[in-house]
Tab-separated table of C-alpha atoms in Angstrom:
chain	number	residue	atom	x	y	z
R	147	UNK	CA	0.000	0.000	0.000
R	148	UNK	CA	1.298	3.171	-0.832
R	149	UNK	CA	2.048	5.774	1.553
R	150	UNK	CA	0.886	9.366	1.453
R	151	UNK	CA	3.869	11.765	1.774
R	152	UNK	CA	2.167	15.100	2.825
R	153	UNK	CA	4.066	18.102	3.727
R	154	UNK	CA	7.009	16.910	1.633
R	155	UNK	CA	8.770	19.384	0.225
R	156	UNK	CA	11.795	18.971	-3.008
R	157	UNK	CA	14.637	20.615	-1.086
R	158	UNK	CA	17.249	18.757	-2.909
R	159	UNK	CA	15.438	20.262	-6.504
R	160	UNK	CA	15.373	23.566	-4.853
R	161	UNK	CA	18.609	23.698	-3.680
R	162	UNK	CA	19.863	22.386	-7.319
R	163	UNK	CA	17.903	25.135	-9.082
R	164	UNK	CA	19.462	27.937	-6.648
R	165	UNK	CA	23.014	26.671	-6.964
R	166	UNK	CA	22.536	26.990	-10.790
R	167	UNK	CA	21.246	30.258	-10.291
R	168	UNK	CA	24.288	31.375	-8.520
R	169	UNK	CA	26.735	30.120	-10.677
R	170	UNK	CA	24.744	31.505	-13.838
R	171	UNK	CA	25.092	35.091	-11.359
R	172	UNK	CA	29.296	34.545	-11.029
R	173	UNK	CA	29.253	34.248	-14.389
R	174	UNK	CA	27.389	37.369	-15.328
R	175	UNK	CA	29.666	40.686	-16.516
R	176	UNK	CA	30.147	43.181	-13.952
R	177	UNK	CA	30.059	45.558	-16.223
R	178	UNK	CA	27.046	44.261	-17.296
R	179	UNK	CA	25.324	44.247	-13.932
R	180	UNK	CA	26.958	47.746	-13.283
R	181	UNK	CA	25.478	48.982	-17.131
R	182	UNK	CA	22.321	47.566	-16.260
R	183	UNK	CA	21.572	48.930	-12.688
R	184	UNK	CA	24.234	51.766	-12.812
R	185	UNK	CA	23.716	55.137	-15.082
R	186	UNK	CA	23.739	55.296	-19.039
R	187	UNK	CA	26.294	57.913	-18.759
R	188	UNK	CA	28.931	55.564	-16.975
R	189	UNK	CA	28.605	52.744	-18.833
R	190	UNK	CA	28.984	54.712	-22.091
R	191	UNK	CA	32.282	56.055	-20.715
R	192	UNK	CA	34.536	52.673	-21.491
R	193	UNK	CA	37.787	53.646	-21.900
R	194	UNK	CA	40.163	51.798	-24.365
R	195	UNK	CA	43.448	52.817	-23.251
R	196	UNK	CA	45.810	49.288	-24.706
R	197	UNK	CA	43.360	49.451	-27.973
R	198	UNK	CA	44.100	53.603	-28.252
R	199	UNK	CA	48.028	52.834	-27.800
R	200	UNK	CA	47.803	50.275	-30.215
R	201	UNK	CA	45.789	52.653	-32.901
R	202	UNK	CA	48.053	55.191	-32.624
R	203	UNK	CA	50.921	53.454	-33.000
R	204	UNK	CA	50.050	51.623	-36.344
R	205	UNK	CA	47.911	54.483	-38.038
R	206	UNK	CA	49.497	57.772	-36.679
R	207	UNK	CA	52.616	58.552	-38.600
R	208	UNK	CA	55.442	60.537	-37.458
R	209	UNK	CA	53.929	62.123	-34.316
R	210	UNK	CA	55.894	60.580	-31.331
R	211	UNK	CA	55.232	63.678	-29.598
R	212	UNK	CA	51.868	63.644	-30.040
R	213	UNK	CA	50.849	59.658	-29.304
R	214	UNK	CA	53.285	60.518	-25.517
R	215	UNK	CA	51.341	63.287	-24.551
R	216	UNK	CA	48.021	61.923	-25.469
R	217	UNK	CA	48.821	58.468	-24.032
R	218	UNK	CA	50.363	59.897	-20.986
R	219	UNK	CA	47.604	62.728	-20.639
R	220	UNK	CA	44.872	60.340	-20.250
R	221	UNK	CA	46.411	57.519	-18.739
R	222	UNK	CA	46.602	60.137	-15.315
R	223	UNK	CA	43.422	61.038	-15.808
R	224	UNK	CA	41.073	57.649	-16.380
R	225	UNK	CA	42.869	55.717	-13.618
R	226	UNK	CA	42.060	58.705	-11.170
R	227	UNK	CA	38.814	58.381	-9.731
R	228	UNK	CA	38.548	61.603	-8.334
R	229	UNK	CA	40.420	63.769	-10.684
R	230	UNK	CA	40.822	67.136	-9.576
R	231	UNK	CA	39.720	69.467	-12.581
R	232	UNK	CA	38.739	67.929	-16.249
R	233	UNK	CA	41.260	66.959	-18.506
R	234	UNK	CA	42.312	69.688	-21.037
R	235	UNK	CA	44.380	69.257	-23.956
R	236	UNK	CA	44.970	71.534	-26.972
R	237	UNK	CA	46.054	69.987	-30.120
R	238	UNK	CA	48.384	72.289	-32.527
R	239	UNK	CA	49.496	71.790	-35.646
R	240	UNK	CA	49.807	71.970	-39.942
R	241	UNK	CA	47.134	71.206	-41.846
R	242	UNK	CA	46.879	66.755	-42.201
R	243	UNK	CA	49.068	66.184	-39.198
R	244	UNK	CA	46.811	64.083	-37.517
R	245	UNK	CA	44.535	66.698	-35.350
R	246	UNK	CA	41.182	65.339	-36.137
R	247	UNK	CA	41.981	61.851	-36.352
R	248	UNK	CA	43.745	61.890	-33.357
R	249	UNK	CA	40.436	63.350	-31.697
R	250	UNK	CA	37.906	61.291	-33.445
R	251	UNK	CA	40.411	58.140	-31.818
R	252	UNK	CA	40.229	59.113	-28.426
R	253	UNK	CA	36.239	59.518	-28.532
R	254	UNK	CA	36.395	55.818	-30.393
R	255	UNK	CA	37.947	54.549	-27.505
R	256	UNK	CA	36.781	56.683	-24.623
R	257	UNK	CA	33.074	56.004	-25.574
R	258	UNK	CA	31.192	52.985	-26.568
R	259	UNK	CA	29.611	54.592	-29.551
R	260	UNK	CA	32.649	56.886	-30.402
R	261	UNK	CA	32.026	60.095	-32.187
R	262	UNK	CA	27.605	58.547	-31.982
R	263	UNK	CA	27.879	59.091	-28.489
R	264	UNK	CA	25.312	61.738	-26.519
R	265	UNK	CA	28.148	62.305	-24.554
R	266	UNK	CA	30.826	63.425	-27.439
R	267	UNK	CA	30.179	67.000	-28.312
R	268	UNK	CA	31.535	68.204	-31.341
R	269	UNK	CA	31.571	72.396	-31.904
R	270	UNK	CA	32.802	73.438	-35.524
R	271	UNK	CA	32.901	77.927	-35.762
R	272	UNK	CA	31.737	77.400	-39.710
R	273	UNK	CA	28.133	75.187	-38.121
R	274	UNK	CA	28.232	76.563	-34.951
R	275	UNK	CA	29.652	79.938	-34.445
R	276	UNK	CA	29.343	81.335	-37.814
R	277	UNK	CA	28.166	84.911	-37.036
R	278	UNK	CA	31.069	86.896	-35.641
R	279	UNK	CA	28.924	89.737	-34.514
R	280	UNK	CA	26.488	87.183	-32.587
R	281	UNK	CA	29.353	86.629	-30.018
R	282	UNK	CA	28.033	88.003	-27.170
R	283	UNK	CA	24.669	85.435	-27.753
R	284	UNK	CA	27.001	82.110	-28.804
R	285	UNK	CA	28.514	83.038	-25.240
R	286	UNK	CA	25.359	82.115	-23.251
R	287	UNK	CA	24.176	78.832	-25.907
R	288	UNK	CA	27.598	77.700	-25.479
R	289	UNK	CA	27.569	77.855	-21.415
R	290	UNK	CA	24.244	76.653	-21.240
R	291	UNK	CA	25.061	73.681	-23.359
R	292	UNK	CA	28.083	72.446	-21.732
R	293	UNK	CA	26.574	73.439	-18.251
R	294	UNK	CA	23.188	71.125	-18.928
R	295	UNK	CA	25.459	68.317	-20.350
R	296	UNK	CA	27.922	68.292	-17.449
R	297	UNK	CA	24.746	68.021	-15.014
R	298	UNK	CA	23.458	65.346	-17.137
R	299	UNK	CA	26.185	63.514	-17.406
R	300	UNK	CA	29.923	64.150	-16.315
R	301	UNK	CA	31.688	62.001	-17.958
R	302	UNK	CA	31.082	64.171	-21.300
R	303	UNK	CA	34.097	64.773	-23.870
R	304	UNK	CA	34.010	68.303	-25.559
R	305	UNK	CA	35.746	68.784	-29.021
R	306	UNK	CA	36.323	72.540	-30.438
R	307	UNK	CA	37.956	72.170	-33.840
R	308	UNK	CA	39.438	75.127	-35.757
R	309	UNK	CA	40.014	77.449	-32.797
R	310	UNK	CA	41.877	79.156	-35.173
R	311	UNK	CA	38.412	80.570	-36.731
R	312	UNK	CA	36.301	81.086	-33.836
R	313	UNK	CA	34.916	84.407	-32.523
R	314	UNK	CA	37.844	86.273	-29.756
R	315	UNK	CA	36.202	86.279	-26.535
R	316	UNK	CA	34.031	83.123	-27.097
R	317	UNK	CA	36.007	80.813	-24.905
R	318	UNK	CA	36.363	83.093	-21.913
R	319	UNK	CA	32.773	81.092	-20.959
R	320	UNK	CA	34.524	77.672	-20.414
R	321	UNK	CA	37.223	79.425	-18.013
R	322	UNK	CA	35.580	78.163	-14.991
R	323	UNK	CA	34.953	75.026	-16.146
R	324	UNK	CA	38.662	73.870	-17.020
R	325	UNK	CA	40.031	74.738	-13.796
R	326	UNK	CA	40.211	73.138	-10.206
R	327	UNK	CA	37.198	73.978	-8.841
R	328	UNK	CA	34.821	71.371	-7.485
R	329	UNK	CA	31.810	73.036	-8.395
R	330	UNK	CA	30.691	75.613	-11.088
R	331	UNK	CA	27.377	76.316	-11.220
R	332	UNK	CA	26.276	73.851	-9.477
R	333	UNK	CA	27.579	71.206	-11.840
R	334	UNK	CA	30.199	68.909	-10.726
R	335	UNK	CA	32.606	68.588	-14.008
R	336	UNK	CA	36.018	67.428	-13.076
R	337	UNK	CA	35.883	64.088	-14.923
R	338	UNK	CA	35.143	66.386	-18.417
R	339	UNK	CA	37.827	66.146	-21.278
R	340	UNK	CA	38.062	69.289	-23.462
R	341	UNK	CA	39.741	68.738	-26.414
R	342	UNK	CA	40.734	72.052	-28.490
R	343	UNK	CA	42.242	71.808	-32.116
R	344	UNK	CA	44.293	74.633	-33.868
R	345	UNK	CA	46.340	74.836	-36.801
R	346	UNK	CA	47.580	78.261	-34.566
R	347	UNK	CA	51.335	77.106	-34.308
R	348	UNK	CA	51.826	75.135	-36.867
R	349	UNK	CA	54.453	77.672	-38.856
R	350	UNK	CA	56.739	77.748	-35.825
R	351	UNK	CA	56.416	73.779	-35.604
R	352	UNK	CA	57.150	73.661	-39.386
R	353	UNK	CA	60.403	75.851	-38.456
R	354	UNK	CA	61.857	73.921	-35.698
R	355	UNK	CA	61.360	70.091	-37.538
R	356	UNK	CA	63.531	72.005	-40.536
R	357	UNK	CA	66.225	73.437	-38.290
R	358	UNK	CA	66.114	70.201	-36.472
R	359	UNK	CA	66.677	68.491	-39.916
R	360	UNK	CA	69.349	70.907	-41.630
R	361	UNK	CA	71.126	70.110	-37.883
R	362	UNK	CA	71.170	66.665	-39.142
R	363	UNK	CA	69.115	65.919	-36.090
R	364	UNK	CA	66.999	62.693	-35.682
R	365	UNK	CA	63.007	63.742	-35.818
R	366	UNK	CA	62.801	61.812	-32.489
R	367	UNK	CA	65.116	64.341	-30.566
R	368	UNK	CA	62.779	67.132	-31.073
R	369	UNK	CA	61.489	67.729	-27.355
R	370	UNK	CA	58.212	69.379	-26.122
R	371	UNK	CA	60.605	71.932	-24.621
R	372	UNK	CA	61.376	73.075	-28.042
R	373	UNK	CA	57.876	73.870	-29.264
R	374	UNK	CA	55.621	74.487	-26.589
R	375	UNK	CA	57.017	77.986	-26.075
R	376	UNK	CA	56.735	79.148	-29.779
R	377	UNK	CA	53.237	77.534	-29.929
R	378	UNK	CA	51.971	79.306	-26.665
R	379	UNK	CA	53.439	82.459	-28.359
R	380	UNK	CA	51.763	81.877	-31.592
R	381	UNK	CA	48.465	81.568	-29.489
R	382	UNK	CA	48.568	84.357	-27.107
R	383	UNK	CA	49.960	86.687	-29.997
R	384	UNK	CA	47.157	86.555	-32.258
R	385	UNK	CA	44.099	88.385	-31.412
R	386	UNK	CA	42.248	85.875	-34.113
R	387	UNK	CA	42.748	82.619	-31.924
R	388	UNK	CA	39.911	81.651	-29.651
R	389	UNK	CA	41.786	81.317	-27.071
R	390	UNK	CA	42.615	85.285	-27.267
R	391	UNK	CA	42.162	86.907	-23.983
R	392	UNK	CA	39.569	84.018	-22.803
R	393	UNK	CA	42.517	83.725	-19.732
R	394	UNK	CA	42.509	79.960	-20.622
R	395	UNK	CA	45.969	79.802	-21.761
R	396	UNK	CA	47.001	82.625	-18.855
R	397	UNK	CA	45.637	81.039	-16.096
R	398	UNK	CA	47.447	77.818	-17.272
R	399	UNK	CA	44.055	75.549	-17.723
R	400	UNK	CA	45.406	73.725	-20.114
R	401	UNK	CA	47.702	70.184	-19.337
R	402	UNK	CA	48.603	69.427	-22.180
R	403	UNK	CA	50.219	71.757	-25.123
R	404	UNK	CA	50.165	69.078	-27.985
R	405	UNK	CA	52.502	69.236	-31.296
R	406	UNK	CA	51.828	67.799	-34.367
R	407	UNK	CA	55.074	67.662	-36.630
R	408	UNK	CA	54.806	68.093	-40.542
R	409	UNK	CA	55.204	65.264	-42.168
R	410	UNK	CA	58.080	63.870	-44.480
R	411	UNK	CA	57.526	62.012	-48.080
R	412	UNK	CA	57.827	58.441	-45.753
R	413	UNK	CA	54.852	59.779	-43.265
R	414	UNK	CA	52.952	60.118	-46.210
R	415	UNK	CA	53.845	56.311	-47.512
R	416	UNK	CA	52.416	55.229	-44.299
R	417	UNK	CA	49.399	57.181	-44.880
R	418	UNK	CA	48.657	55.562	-48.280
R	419	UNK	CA	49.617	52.326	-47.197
R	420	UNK	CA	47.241	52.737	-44.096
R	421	UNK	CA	44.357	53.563	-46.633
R	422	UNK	CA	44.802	50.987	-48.924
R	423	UNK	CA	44.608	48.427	-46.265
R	424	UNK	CA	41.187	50.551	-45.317
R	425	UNK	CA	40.171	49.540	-48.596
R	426	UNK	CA	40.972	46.137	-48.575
R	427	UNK	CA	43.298	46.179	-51.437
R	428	UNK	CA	47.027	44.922	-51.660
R	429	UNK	CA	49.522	47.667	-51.784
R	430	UNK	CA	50.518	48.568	-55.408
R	431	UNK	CA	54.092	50.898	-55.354
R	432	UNK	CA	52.963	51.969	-58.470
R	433	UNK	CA	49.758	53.265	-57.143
R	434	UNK	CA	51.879	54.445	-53.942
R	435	UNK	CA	54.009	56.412	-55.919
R	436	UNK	CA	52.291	58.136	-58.057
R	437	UNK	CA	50.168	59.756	-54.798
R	438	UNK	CA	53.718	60.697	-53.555
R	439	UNK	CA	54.617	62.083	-56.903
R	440	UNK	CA	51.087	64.261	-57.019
R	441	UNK	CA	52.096	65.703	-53.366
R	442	UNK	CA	53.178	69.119	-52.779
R	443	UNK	CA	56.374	69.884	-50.535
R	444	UNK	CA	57.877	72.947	-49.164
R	445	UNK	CA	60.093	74.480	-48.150
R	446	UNK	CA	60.621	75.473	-52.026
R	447	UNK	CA	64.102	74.085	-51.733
R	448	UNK	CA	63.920	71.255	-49.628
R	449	UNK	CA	61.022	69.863	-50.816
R	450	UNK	CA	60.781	68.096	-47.088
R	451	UNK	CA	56.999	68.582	-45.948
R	452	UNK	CA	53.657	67.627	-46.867
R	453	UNK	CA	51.860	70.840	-47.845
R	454	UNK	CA	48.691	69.110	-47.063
R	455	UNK	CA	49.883	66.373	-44.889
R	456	UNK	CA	47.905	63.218	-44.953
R	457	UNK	CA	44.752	65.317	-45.576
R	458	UNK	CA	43.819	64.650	-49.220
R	459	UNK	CA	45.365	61.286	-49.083
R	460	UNK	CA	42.172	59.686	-49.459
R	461	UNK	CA	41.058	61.891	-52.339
R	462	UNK	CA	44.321	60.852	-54.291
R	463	UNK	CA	43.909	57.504	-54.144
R	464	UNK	CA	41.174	57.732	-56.229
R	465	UNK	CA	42.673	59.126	-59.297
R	466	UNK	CA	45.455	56.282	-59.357
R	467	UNK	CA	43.296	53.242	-58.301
């Protein structure tokens, strides 16, 4: 006869099912649990230092300078979690030197969605300051804008390209947000990055890589020392810089002064051979060549720099393909 069993209850089953559940939980991401119960704005801030290193040491040609200070720069910064004013580097240099793309790299690997990011903020004077005389009203848009967007979220990046070309006195806004401060306007911003690009400087660069050359010195040997006085000069000396009178440069905001060399006929080899392999094709010397060939150099004697840099590389390719 078969016994009734009441009250029993499958402890062992139970037990079996939470034990799987535990081990499926040790195996879950923490940075998945963090992304899903944490804020958007974190978890879109992923920083890629080893894959940035990497990237700029296959892609970015000639610029040894450059890759240090970046690498170094924001190396300090990430692995500080309570930094104690943003990070603020201005990038300087001729035309195809790497500027942009160095930029565009660091919000590839500082953001999950790179450049898509609603965190990446990108401010051009032709799209976004085009009106000179409408200073004094791009003043309060621009505060307001990176005010709201540091309270929404401060892990934000901020890029200003062509400083060159925007509107004296514009700048003087973002004074009190690049410095040490813990709070401006009620907005807690020190784990911003504010990124500013010039082509301000690049003539004096241009001069010291050629004495540097004619010296029969190695490219390598050129130190920031060299060009970071001549570039602050540059800046502070011409009333047509943004930076002009905003105090940014005088109140020594910025912590990194960044110097793109021109580049030789060999940068630009790298360059070709980098875009080719973009495209999937084999390298071709012919094709190589002849976008060497079609290059401009100066100086007029030396025929030692890209006039254009790396810039219309892309653009050459097609005529020769």
């Amino acid at each position: 006869m078969a016994v009734a069993r009441h009250g029993y209850r499958p402890w062992g089953s139970i037990l079996g099912l939470l034990g799987l559940a535990l081990a499926a939980a040790a195996a879950w991401d923490v940075a998945s649990l963090r992304c899903t119960f944490g804020s958007f704005c974190e978890c879109d801030f992923w920083p890629d230092l080893p894959g940035l290193e990497c990237d700029l040491a296959q892609h970015l040609a000639g610029q040894h300078l450059a890759k240090a200070l970046v690498v170094k720069s924001l190396k300090a910064f990430v692995q500080d979690p309570a930094p104690s004013k943003p990070l603020v580097l201005s990038l300087h240099g001729w035309t195809g030197t790497g500027k942009s793309y160095v930029s565009s790299l660091l919000a590839q690997h500082l953001f999950r969605d790179g450049l898509r990011s609603p965190h990446v903020h990108h401010f051009s004077p032709i799209i976004h300051f085009p009106h000179p005389s409408r200073t004094e009203q791009y003043k309060k848009e621009l505060k307001s804008w990176v005010q709201g967007n540091l309270t929404a979220c401060g892990r934000s990046l901020f890029l200003f390209d062509e400083m060159d070309k925007l509107p004296p006195g514009l700048m003087e806004v973002l004074q009190p947000f690049l410095g040490p401060s813990w709070v401006v306007y009620g907005t807690n911003y020190r784990k911003a990055i504010f990124i500013f690009i010039s082509n301000a400087g690049g003539e004096q660069i241009n001069q010291v890589a050629l004495e540097a050359w004619r010296s029969h010195r190695d490219r390598e040997e050129i130190s920031l020392q060299e060009v970071e006085p001549v570039i602050s000069r540059a800046v502070m000396d011409n009333p047509q810089h943004g930076f002009w009178r905003s105090g940014i440069m005088e109140e020594h905001l910025l912590d990194a002064v960044v110097p793109f060399l021109p580049l030789q006929r060999h940068h630009v080899r790298h360059c070709v051979l980098n875009e080719l392999a973009q495209l999937g094709l084999e390298p071709s010397e012919e094709v190589v060549q002849a976008v060497l060939d079609s290059t401009t150099y100066f100086p007029e004697v030396e025929q030692l720099f890209s006039s254009n840099g790396c810039k219309t590389v892309a653009s050459r390719l097609t005529f020769f393909l």
